[in-house]
Coordinates of C-alpha atoms in Angstrom, one line a residue:
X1225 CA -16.1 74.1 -53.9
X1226 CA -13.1 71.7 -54.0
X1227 CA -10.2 74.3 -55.0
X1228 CA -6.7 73.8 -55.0
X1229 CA -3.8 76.0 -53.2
X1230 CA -3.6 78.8 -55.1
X1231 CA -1.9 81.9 -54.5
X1232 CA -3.7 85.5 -54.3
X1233 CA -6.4 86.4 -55.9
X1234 CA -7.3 90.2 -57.3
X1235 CA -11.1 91.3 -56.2
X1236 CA -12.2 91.0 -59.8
X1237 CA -11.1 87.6 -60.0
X1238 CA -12.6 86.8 -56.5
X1239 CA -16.0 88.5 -57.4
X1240 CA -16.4 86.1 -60.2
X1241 CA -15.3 83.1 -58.9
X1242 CA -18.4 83.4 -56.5
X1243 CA -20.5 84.1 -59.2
X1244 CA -19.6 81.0 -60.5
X1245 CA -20.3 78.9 -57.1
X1246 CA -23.6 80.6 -57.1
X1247 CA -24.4 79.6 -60.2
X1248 CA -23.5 76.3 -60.0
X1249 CA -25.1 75.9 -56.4
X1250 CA -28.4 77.1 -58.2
X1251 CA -28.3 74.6 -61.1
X1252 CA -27.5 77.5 -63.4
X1253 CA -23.7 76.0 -64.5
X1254 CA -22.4 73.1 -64.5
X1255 CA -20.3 71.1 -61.3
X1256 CA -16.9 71.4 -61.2
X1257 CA -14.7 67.9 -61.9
X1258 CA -11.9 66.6 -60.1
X1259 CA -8.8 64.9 -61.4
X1260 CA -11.1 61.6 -61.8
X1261 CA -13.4 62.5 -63.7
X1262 CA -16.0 63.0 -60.9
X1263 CA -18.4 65.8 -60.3
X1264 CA -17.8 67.7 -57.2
X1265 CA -21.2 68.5 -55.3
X1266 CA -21.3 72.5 -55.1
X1267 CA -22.9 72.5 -51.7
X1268 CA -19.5 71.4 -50.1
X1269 CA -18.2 73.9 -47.8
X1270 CA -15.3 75.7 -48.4
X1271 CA -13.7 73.5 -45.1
X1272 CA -14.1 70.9 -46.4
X1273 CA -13.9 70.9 -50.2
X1274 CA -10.2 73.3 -49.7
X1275 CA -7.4 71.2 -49.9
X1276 CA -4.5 71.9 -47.1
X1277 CA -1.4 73.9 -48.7
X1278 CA 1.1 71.0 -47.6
X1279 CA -0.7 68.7 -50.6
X1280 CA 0.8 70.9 -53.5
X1281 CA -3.0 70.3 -55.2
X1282 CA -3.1 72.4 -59.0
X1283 CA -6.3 70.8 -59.9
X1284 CA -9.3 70.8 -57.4
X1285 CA -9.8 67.3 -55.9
X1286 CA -11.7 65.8 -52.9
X1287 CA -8.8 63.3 -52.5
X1288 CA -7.6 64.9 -49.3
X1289 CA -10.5 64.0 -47.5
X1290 CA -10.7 60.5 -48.8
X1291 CA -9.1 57.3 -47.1
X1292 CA -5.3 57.6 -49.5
X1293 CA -3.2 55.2 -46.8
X1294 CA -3.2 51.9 -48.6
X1295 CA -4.6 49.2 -46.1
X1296 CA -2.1 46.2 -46.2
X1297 CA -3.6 42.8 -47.2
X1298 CA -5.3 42.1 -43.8
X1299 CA -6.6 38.7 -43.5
X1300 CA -9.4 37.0 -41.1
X1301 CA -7.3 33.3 -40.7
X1302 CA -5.8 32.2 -37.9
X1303 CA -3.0 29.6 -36.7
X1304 CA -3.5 26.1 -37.0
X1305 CA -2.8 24.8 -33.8
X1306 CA -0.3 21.4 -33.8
X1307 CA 0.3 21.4 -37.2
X1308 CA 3.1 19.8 -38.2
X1309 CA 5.5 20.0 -41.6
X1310 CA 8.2 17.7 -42.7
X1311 CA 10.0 15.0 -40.4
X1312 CA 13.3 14.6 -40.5
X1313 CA 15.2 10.8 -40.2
X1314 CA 18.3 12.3 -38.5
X1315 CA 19.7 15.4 -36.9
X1316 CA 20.5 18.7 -38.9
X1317 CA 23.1 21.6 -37.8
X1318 CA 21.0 23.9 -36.0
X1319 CA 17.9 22.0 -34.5
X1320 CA 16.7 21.5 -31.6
X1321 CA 19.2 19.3 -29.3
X1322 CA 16.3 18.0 -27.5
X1323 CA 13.8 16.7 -29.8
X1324 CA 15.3 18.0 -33.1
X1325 CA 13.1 20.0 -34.8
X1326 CA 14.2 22.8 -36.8
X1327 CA 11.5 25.6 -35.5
X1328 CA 12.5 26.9 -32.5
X1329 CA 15.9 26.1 -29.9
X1330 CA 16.6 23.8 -27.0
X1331 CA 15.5 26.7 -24.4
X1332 CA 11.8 27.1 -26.5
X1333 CA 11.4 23.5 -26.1
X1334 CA 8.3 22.5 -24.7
X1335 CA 8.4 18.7 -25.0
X1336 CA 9.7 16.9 -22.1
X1337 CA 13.7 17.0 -21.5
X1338 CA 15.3 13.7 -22.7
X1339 CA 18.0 11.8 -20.6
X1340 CA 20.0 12.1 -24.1
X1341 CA 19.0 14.5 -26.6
X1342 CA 18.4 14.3 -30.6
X1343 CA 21.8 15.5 -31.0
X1344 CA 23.2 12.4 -29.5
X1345 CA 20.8 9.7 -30.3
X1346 CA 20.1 10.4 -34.0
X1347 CA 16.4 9.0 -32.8
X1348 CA 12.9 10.0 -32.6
X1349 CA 13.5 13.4 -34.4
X1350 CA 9.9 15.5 -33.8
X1351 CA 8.7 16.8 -36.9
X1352 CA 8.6 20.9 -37.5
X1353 CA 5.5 22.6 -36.6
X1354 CA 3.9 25.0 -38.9
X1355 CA 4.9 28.7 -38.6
X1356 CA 2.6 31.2 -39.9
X1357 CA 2.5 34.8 -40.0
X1358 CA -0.7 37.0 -40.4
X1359 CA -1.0 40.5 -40.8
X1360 CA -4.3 41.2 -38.7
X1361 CA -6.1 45.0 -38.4
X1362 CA -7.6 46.5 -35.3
X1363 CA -10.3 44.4 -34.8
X1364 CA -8.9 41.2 -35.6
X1365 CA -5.6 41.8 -33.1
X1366 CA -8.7 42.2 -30.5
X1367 CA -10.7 39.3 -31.3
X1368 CA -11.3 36.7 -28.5
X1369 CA -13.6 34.6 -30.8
X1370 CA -10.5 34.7 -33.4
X1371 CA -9.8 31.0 -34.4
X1372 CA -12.8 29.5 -32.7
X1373 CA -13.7 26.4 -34.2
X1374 CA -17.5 26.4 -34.2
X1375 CA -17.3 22.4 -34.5
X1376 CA -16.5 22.4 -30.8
X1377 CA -19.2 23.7 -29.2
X1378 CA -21.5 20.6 -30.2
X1379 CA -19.4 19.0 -27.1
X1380 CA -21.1 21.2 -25.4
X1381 CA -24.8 20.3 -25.9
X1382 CA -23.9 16.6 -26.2
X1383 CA -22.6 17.6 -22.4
X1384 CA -25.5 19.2 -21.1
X1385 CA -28.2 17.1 -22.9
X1386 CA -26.2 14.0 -21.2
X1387 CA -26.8 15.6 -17.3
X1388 CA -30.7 16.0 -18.5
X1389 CA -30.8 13.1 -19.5
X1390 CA -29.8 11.8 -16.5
X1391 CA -31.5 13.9 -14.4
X1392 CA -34.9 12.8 -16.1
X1393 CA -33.9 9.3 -15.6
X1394 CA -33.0 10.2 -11.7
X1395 CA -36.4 11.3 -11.6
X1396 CA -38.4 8.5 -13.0
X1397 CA -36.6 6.1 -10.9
X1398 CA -37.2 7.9 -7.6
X1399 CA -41.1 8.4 -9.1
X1400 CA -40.6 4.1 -9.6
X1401 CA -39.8 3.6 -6.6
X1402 CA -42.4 5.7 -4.6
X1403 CA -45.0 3.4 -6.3
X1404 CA -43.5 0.2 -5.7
X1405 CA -43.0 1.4 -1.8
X1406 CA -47.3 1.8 -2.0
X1407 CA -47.7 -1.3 -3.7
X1408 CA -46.1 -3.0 -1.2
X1409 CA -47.6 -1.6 1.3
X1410 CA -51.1 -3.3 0.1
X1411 CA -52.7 -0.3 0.5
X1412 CA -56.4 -0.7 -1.2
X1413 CA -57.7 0.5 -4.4
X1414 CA -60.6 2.1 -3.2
X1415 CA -58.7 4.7 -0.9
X1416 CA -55.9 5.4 -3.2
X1417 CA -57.8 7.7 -5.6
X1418 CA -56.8 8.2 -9.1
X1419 CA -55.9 11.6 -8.8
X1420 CA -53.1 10.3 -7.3
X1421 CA -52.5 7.4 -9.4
X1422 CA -52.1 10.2 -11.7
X1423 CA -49.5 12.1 -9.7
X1424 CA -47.3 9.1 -8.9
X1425 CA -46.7 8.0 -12.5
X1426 CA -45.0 9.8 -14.7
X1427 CA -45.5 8.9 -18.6
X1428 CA -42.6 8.3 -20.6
X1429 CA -43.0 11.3 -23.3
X1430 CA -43.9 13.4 -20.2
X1431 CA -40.2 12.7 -18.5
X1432 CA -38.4 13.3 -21.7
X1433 CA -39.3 16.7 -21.6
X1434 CA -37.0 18.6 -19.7
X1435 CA -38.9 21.9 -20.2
X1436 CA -42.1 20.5 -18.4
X1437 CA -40.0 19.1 -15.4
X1438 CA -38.0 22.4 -14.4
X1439 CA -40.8 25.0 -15.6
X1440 CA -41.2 26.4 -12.5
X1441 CA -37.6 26.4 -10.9
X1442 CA -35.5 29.9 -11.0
X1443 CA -31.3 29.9 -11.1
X1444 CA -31.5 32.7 -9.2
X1445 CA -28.0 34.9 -7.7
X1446 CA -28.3 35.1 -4.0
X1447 CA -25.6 37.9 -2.5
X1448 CA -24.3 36.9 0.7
X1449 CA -21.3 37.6 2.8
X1450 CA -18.9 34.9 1.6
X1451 CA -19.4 35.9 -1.7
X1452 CA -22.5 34.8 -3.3
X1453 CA -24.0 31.5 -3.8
X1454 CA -26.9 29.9 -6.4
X1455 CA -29.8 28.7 -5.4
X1456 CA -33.3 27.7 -6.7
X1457 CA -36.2 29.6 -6.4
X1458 CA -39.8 28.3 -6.7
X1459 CA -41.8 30.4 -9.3
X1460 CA -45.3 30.6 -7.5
X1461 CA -47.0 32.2 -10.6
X1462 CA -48.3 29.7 -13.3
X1463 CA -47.7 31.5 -17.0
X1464 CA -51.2 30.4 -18.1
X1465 CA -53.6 32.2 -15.4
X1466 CA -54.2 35.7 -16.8
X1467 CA -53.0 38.2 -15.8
X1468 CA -54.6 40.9 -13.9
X1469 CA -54.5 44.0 -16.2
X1470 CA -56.0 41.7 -18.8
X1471 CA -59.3 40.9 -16.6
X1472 CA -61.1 44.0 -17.3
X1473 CA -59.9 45.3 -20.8
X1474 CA -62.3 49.5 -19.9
X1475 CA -60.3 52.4 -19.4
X1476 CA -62.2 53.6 -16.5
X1477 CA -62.0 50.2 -14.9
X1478 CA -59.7 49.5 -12.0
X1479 CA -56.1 51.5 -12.0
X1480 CA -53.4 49.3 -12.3
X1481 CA -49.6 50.2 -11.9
X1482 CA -47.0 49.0 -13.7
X1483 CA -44.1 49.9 -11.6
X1484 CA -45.6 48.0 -8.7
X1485 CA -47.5 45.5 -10.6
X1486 CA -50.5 46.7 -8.1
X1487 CA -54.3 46.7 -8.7
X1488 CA -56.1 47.7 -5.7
X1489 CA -59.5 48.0 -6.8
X1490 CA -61.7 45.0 -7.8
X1491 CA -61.6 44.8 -12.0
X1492 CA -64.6 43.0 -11.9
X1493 CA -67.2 44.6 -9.5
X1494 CA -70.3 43.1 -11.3
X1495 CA -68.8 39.8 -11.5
X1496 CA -70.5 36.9 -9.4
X1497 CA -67.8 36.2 -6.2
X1498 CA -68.1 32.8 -6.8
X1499 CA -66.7 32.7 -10.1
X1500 CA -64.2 35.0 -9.9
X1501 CA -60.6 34.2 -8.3
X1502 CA -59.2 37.8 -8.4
X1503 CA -61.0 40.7 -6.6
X1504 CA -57.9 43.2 -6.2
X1505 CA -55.1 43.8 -3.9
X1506 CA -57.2 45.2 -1.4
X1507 CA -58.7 42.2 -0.4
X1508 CA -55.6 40.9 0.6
X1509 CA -54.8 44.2 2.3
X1510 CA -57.7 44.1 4.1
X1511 CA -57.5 40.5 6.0
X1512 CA -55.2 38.4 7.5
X1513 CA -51.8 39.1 8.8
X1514 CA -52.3 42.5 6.3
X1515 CA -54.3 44.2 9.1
X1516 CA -52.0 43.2 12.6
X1517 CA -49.3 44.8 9.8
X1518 CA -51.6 47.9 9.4
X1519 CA -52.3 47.8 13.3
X1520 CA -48.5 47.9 13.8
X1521 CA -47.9 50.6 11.9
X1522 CA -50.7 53.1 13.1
X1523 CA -49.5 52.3 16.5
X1524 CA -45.7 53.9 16.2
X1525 CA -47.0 56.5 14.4
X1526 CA -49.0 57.8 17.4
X1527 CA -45.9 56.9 19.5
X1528 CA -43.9 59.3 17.2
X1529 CA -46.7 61.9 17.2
X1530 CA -47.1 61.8 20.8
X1531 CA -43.5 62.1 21.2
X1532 CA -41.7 59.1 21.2
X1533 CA -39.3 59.5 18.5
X1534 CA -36.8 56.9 19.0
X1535 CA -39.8 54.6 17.6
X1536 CA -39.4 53.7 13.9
X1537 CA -40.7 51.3 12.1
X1538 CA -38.5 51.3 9.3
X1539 CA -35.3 51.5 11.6
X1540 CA -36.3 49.1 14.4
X1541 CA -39.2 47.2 13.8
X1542 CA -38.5 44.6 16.7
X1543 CA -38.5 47.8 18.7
X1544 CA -41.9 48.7 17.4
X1545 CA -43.3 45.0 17.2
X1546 CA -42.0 44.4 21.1
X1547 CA -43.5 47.7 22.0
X1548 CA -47.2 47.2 20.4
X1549 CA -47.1 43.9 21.9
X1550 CA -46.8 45.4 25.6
X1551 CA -49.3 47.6 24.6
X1552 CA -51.7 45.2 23.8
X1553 CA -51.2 42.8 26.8
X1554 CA -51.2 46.4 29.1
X1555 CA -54.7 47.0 27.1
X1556 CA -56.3 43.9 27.9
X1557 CA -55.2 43.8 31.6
X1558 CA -56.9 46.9 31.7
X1559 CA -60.6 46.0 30.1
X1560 CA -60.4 43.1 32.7
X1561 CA -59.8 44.9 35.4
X1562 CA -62.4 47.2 34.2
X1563 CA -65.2 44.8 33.5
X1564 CA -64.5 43.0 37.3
X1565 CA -64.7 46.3 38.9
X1566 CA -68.0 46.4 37.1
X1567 CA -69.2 43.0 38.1
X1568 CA -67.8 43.5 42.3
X1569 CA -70.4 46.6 41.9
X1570 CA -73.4 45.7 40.2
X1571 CA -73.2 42.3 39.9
X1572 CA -73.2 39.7 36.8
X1573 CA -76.4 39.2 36.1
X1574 CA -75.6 37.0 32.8
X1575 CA -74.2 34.0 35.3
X1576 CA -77.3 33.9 37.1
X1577 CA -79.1 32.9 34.3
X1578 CA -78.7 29.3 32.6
X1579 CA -80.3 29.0 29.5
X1580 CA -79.8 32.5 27.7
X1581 CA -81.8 33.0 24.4
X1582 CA -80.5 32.0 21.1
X1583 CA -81.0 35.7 19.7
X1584 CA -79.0 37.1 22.4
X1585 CA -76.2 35.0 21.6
X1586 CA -75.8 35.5 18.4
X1587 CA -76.6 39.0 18.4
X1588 CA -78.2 41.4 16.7
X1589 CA -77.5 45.0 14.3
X1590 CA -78.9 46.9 12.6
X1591 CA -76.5 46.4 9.9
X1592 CA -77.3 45.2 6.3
X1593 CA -74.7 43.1 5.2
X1594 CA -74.9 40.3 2.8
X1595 CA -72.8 37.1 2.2
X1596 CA -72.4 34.3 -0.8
X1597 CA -72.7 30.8 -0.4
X1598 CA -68.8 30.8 1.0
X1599 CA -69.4 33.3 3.5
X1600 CA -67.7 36.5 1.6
X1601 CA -69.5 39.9 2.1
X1602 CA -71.2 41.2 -1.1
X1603 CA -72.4 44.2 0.3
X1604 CA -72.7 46.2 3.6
X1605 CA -69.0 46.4 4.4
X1606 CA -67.4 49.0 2.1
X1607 CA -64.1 50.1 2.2
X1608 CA -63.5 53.6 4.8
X1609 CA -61.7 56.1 3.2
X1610 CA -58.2 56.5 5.2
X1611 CA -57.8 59.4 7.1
X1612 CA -54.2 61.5 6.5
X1613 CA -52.4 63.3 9.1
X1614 CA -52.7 66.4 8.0
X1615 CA -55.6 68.6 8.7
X1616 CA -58.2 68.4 5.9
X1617 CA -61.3 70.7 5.5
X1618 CA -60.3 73.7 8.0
X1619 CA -62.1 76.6 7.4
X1620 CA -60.9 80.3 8.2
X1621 CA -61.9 83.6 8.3
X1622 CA -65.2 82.8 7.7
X1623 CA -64.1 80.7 4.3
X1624 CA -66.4 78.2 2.8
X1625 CA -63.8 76.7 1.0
X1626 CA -59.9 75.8 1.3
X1627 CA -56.9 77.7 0.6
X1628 CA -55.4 76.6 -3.0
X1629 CA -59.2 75.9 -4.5
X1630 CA -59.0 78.7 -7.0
X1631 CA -56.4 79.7 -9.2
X1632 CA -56.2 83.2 -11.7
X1633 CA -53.1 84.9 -13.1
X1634 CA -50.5 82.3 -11.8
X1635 CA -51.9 82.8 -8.3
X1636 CA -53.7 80.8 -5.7
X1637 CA -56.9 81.4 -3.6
X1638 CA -60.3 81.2 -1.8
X1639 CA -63.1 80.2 -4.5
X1640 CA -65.7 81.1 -2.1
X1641 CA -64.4 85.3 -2.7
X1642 CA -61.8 84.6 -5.0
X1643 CA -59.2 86.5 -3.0
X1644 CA -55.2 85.7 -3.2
X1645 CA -54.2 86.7 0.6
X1646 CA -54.2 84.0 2.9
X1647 CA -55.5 85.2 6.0
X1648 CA -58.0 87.2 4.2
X1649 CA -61.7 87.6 5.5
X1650 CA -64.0 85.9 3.4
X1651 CA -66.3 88.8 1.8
X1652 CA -68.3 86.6 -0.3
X1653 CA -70.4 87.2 -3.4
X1654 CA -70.4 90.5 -2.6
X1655 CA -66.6 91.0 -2.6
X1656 CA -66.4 89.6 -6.0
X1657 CA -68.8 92.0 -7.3
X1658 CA -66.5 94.7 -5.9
X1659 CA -63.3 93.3 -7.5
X1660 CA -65.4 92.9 -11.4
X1661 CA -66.3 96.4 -10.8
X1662 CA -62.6 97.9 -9.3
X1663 CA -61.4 96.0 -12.8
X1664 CA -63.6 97.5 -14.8
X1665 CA -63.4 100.7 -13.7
X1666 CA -59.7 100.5 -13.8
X1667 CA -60.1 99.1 -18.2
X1668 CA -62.4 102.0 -18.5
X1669 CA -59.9 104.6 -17.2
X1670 CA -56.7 103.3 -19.1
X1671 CA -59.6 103.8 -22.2
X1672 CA -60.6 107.4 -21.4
X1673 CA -56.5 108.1 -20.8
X1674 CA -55.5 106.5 -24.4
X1675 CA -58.1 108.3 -26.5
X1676 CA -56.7 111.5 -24.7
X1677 CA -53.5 110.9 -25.8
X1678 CA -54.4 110.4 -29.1
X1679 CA -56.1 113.2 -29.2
X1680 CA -53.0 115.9 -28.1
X1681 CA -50.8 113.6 -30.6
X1682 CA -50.8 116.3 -33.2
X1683 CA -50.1 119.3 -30.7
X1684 CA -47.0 117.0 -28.9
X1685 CA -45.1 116.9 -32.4
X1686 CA -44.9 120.7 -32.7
X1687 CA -44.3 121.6 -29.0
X1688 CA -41.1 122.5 -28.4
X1689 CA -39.8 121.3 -24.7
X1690 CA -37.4 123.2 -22.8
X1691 CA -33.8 122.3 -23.4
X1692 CA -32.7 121.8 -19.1
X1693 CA -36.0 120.9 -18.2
X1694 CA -37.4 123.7 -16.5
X1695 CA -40.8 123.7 -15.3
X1696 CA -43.4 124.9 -18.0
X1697 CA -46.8 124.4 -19.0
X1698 CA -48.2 121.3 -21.1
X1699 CA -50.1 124.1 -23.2
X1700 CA -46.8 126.3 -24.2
X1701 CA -46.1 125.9 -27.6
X1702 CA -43.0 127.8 -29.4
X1703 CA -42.8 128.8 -33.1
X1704 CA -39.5 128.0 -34.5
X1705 CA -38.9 131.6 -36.1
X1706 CA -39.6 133.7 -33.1
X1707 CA -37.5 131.2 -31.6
X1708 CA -34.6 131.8 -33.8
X1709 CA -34.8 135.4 -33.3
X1710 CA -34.3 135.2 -29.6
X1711 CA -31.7 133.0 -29.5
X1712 CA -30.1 136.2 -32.0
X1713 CA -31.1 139.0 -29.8
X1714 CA -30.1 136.4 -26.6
X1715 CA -26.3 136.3 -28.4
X1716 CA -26.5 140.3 -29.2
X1717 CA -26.9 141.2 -25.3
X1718 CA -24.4 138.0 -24.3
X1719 CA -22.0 140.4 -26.4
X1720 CA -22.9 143.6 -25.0
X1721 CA -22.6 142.9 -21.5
X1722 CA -18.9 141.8 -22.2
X1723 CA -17.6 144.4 -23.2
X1724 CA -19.3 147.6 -21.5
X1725 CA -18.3 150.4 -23.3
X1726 CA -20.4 149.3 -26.2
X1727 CA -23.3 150.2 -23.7
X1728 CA -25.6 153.0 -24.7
X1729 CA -27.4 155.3 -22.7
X1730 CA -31.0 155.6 -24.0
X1731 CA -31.7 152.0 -22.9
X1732 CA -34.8 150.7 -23.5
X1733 CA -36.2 147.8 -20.8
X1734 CA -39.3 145.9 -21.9
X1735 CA -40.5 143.3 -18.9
X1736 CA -42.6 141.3 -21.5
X1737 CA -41.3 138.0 -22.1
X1738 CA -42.4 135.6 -24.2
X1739 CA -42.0 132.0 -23.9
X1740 CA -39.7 131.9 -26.8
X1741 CA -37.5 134.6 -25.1
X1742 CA -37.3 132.6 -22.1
X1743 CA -36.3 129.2 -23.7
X1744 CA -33.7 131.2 -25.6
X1745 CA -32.6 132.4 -22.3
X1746 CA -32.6 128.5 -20.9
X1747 CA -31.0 127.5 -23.7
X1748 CA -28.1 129.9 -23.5
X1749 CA -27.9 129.8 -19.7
X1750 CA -24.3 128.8 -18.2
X1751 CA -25.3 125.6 -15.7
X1752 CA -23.0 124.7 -12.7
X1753 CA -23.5 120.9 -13.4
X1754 CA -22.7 121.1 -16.9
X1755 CA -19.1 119.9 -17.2
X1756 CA -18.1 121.4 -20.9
X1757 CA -19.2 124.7 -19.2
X1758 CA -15.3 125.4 -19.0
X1759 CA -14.8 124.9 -22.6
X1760 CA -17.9 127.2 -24.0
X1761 CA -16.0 131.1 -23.3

């Protein structure tokens, strides 16, 4: 509640002022007003809605957390620059000695220094310039765009649209030119098809746009040693082909991934080859310069496995490239000298013959592979699935399946036995019998123990445990009478061993105890570990 500072309060007059916020955050009594007139929302918190004891509030008031500094009269105009005022005929006390105008001195002059001054002449006095004072907030000291006259910037575009302008004339008369050159040249009609007819002339609404002539060139940042430098970059992909996440709208079609912009698989498997353009990364991957790539880097990976580690193909791939090439060249030296050793032996029998059957050259598989019209495989070639480094399918211990292929109570395992150790020995079926019937044995003892339990419930709550925790049977239990009269007679003999003279003669000695006796006796016992034991006698 907004309250004001108000000296102490008795408990009475506390008590019901919180009646009274309770009420009136319930919707019981009404909201309290401030000093204009206002209601004050109950729900406030008491940080807030207190005013601090420095304001000298008597009536409550949300005031103090209000904006109360008046702003001054802040305003959003600005200079105007090379404005002048009134213009003097002659000189006047106190102007400028150079030019003669009254708003600043001779050292804040900023019009050129005359042989003889205004002072002197009497002519040419410069008018005053405007002086204006502003009274700007925050933002407005800050503003860089202050003053900016928005008229100016249509320089601007009449700037650029002059240099494209000119550019598309540059253009047309090169495009002019090339024409006139083949003209001249007399070359005929009949060779000089129209597609290029087409491509040499350039129509006259097609030149005028700008967009059309630069659509595919890129102002692009290149970072280099001196600095940085822009150059243009050719934008090999035409906006209206679609794209390749759109050519198969399934889920379960091709994968594509956006962070790479990758599709791998073909999206259109069904598709006739000849009519589609796009059948997936992979068969890019798969021919070309794609595979020497691939070649390359298989090849310093077996370096590095066989111990070569100062081959990298990330670090030095000259290294690597230099190195595979050797390899090659050392490779085909080798099958030649292998295949003349075999000749010098048993001879070449293919030389002696001159006309060798069409079917052996060609020759022949067993092979089904079939090709379209432009030579593409349709079927008969499909893609091997790559083989990692790491060993794959090892079974142990007699395991017909992998480590990590099951997984129960946040553990891993062997589905074939469903065991968790590791180098476990594979039991089978038969060890998971075992295990169902281990757990199930084990569910139906904690059963059997629990109904036990519940059963001595009623006998526990009576018993009566012994007070050091001697050793005593689970079936002794002690009646709370007999129990009060031995811990008497226990005090009656503490007492009459004390003091001996007390002692009678005719003592009786009974060597029946009964559990209540002896817990009497525990319970009165001196211990050694007890440390109040000092303090008892």
């Amino acid at each position: 509640m907004a309250t004001a500072s108000v000296g102490f309060k008795s408990r009475e007059e506390h008590r019901k002022k919180q009646e009274l916020e309770e009420a009136r955050k319930a919707g019981l009594a009404p909201a309290e007003i401030d000093e204009e007139g206002k209601e004050i929302n109950p729900h406030i918190p008491q940080y807030m809605s207190s005013a601090p004891w420095y304001l000298n509030a008597d009536k409550p008031s949300l005031k103090h957390q209000r904006k109360w500094k008046v702003d001054p009269n802040y305003t959003k105009s600005w200079y105007d620059r090379g404005a002048k005022t009134f213009k003097a005929d002659k000189y006047r006390k106190g102007a400028c000695e150079n030019c003669g105008a009254m708003t600043h001195k001779t050292k804040l002059c900023t019009e050129r220094p005359r042989k003889m001054g205004a002072k002197w002449t009497n002519k040419n006095i410069a008018p005053d310039e405007k002086i204006e004072t502003f009274d700007l907030d925050y933002d407005g000291k800050r503003d860089r765009w202050n003053g900016y006259d928005t008229a100016k910037y249509s320089e601007v575009i009449k700037r650029y649209e002059a240099r494209d302008e000119a550019r598309r004339n540059f253009l047309k008369e090169q495009q002019l030119k090339k024409l006139d050159k083949k003209r001249d040249n007399k070359i005929d009609e009949e060779e000089c098809s129209d597609e290029e007819e087409e491509a040499l002339k350039h129509d006259e609404a097609k030149a005028d746009e700008s967009k059309q002539m630069d659509f595919a060139k890129v102002e692009k940042r290149v970072r280099t040693t001196g600095g940085g430098s822009t150059g243009t970059v050719r934008n090999l992909r035409i906006r209206e082909d679609t794209a390749k996440y759109l050519l198969n709208l399934d889920v379960n079609s091709a994968y594509y991934d956006p962070k790479t912009r990758s599709m791998r698989e073909d999206p259109l498997p069904n598709t006739d080859p000849n009519e589609k353009f796009y059948a997936g990364d992979n068969q890019y991957r798969m021919s070309g310069e794609a595979l020497e790539f691939k070649k390359l880097n298989i090849h310093a990976l077996q370096l590095s496995e066989k111990g070569q580690e100062e081959v990298n193909m990330q670090a030095a791939p000259s290294q690597a490239e230099l190195l595979f090439k050797k390899y090659k060249d050392a490779k085909e030296k080798l099958k030649k000298q292998i295949q003349e050793t075999i000749m010098e032996k048993y001879g070449n029998a293919a030389a002696s013959v001159e006309d060798i059957p069409k079917e052996l050259l060609f020759g022949q598989s067993e092979r089904d592979v079939e090709y379209d019209r432009c030579g593409r495989v349709i079927k008969g070639m499909e893609l091997s699935v790559p083989k990692s480094k790491y060993e794959e399918d090892v079974y142990i211990n007699n395991h017909t399946s992998v480590w990590g292929s099951w997984w129960k109570d946040h553990q891993w395992g062997y589905r074939c036995c469903q065991q968790t150790v590791k180098n476990s020995y594979c039991t089978g079926v038969a060890g998971i019998e075992a295990a169902e019937e281990a757990a199930g044995l084990m569910r139906s003892n904690i059963e059997r123990h629990a109904t036990a339990s519940n059963d001595r419930s009623g006998l526990v709550e009576e018993k009566r445990f012994v007070t050091w925790g001697s050793d005593t049977p689970e079936d002794v239990v002690l009646d709370r009478e007999k129990l009060d009269e031995a811990l008497k007679k226990e005090d009656e003999r503490k007492r009459e061993e004390k003091d001996e003279r007390k002692r009678k003669y005719n003592v009786q000695w009974n060597d029946q105890v009964t559990p209540e006796e002896m817990e009497a006796y525990r319970m009165k016992r001196m211990h050694e570990d007890d440390p109040m034991k000092n303090l008892l006698h």
